[in-house]
């Protein structure tokens, strides 16, 4: 089983991830970008699921650093989509995110599992 770094602050969403990936991946919760980087340095992390909008203002520099340090890392955004955040999602995509999980729309366990499989396949 591989390790998934999850920068997801919402406990219900984290539970959905763990349910969707149970048996195939171990989901490790990370409290901030530094914890994601540390986990990637210590373990063979091939996938990071990230809520870019959970901590206030969008900052793409941590994602860029992560992608430079771990170029084979598959990244998936797991975010709440609002009209005010539409431009942010475009910027996240341009920064190299491989897939998108829209909270409360795409986050039932079977859909999450499908999105993760597709993102992993694209990044191979």
XYZ file of C-alpha atoms in Angstrom:
124
model
C 0.000 0.000 0.000
C 1.231 3.440 -0.845
C 1.005 6.534 1.318
C -1.259 9.435 0.379
C -0.540 12.863 1.847
C -3.809 14.610 2.661
C -3.840 18.327 3.343
C -7.555 18.304 4.115
C -8.716 20.198 7.170
C -12.358 19.041 7.131
C -12.724 15.815 9.195
C -15.720 14.548 7.172
C -13.798 14.939 3.919
C -10.779 13.192 5.384
C -13.028 10.295 6.399
C -14.448 10.127 2.857
C -10.901 9.924 1.482
C -9.936 7.155 3.885
C -13.098 5.216 3.034
C -12.557 5.612 -0.715
C -8.889 4.577 -0.615
C -9.067 1.878 2.076
C -7.176 -1.246 1.096
C -5.176 0.461 -1.644
C -3.608 3.485 0.050
C -2.846 4.671 3.562
C -4.087 8.239 3.976
C -1.895 10.373 6.241
C -3.366 13.672 7.396
C -1.061 16.690 7.151
C -1.752 19.905 9.040
C 0.131 22.226 6.708
C 2.393 22.341 3.653
C 5.479 21.651 5.753
C 3.931 18.406 6.984
C 3.175 17.371 3.384
C 6.784 17.997 2.386
C 8.119 16.153 5.444
C 5.892 13.141 4.748
C 7.076 13.056 1.117
C 10.700 13.147 2.296
C 10.196 10.329 4.805
C 7.929 7.958 2.843
C 7.314 6.959 -0.774
C 4.349 9.289 -1.302
C 3.029 9.159 -4.865
C -0.217 11.079 -4.331
C -1.171 14.250 -2.473
C -4.758 15.372 -2.033
C -4.843 19.050 -1.177
C -7.485 21.554 -0.114
C -5.879 24.728 -1.402
C -8.669 26.920 -0.110
C -9.093 25.623 3.449
C -6.560 27.956 5.010
C -7.769 31.284 3.640
C -5.982 32.970 0.781
C -4.762 30.863 -2.089
C -0.995 30.532 -2.305
C 0.434 28.445 -5.126
C 4.082 28.737 -4.150
C 3.907 25.754 -1.739
C 2.478 23.632 -4.571
C 5.203 24.776 -6.956
C 7.903 23.902 -4.407
C 6.324 20.494 -3.822
C 6.180 19.760 -7.560
C 9.820 20.843 -8.014
C 10.974 18.664 -5.126
C 8.838 15.654 -6.079
C 8.187 15.846 -9.829
C 6.469 12.434 -9.991
C 3.984 13.333 -7.260
C 0.371 13.207 -8.444
C -1.657 16.065 -6.968
C -5.407 16.321 -6.618
C -7.270 19.411 -5.446
C -10.153 18.703 -3.053
C -11.998 21.985 -2.716
C -15.310 23.717 -2.197
C -16.220 25.478 -5.413
C -17.886 28.873 -5.286
C -18.241 31.482 -8.039
C -15.754 33.664 -6.175
C -13.148 30.882 -6.320
C -13.508 29.975 -10.013
C -10.395 31.937 -11.001
C -8.443 30.317 -8.166
C -9.283 26.875 -9.544
C -8.014 27.914 -12.960
C -4.741 29.046 -11.369
C -4.447 25.793 -9.411
C -4.843 23.837 -12.642
C -2.172 25.894 -14.368
C 0.160 25.249 -11.425
C 0.118 21.530 -12.173
C -2.727 19.849 -10.302
C -3.630 16.554 -11.963
C -7.302 16.286 -10.943
C -10.120 17.961 -9.046
C -12.525 16.680 -6.413
C -15.386 19.128 -5.846
C -16.513 18.928 -2.230
C -20.125 17.878 -1.698
C -20.438 16.942 -5.380
C -17.632 14.543 -6.340
C -16.758 13.217 -2.931
C -18.717 10.059 -2.419
C -16.207 7.223 -1.949
C -16.737 5.569 -5.338
C -16.302 8.865 -7.224
C -13.191 9.733 -5.217
C -11.726 6.314 -6.029
C -12.411 6.850 -9.739
C -10.870 10.338 -9.754
C -7.771 9.051 -7.954
C -7.377 6.154 -10.404
C -7.709 8.481 -13.397
C -5.204 10.983 -11.974
C -2.695 8.240 -11.207
C -3.066 6.828 -14.717
C -2.525 10.233 -16.325
C 0.615 10.912 -14.333
C 2.319 7.621 -15.242
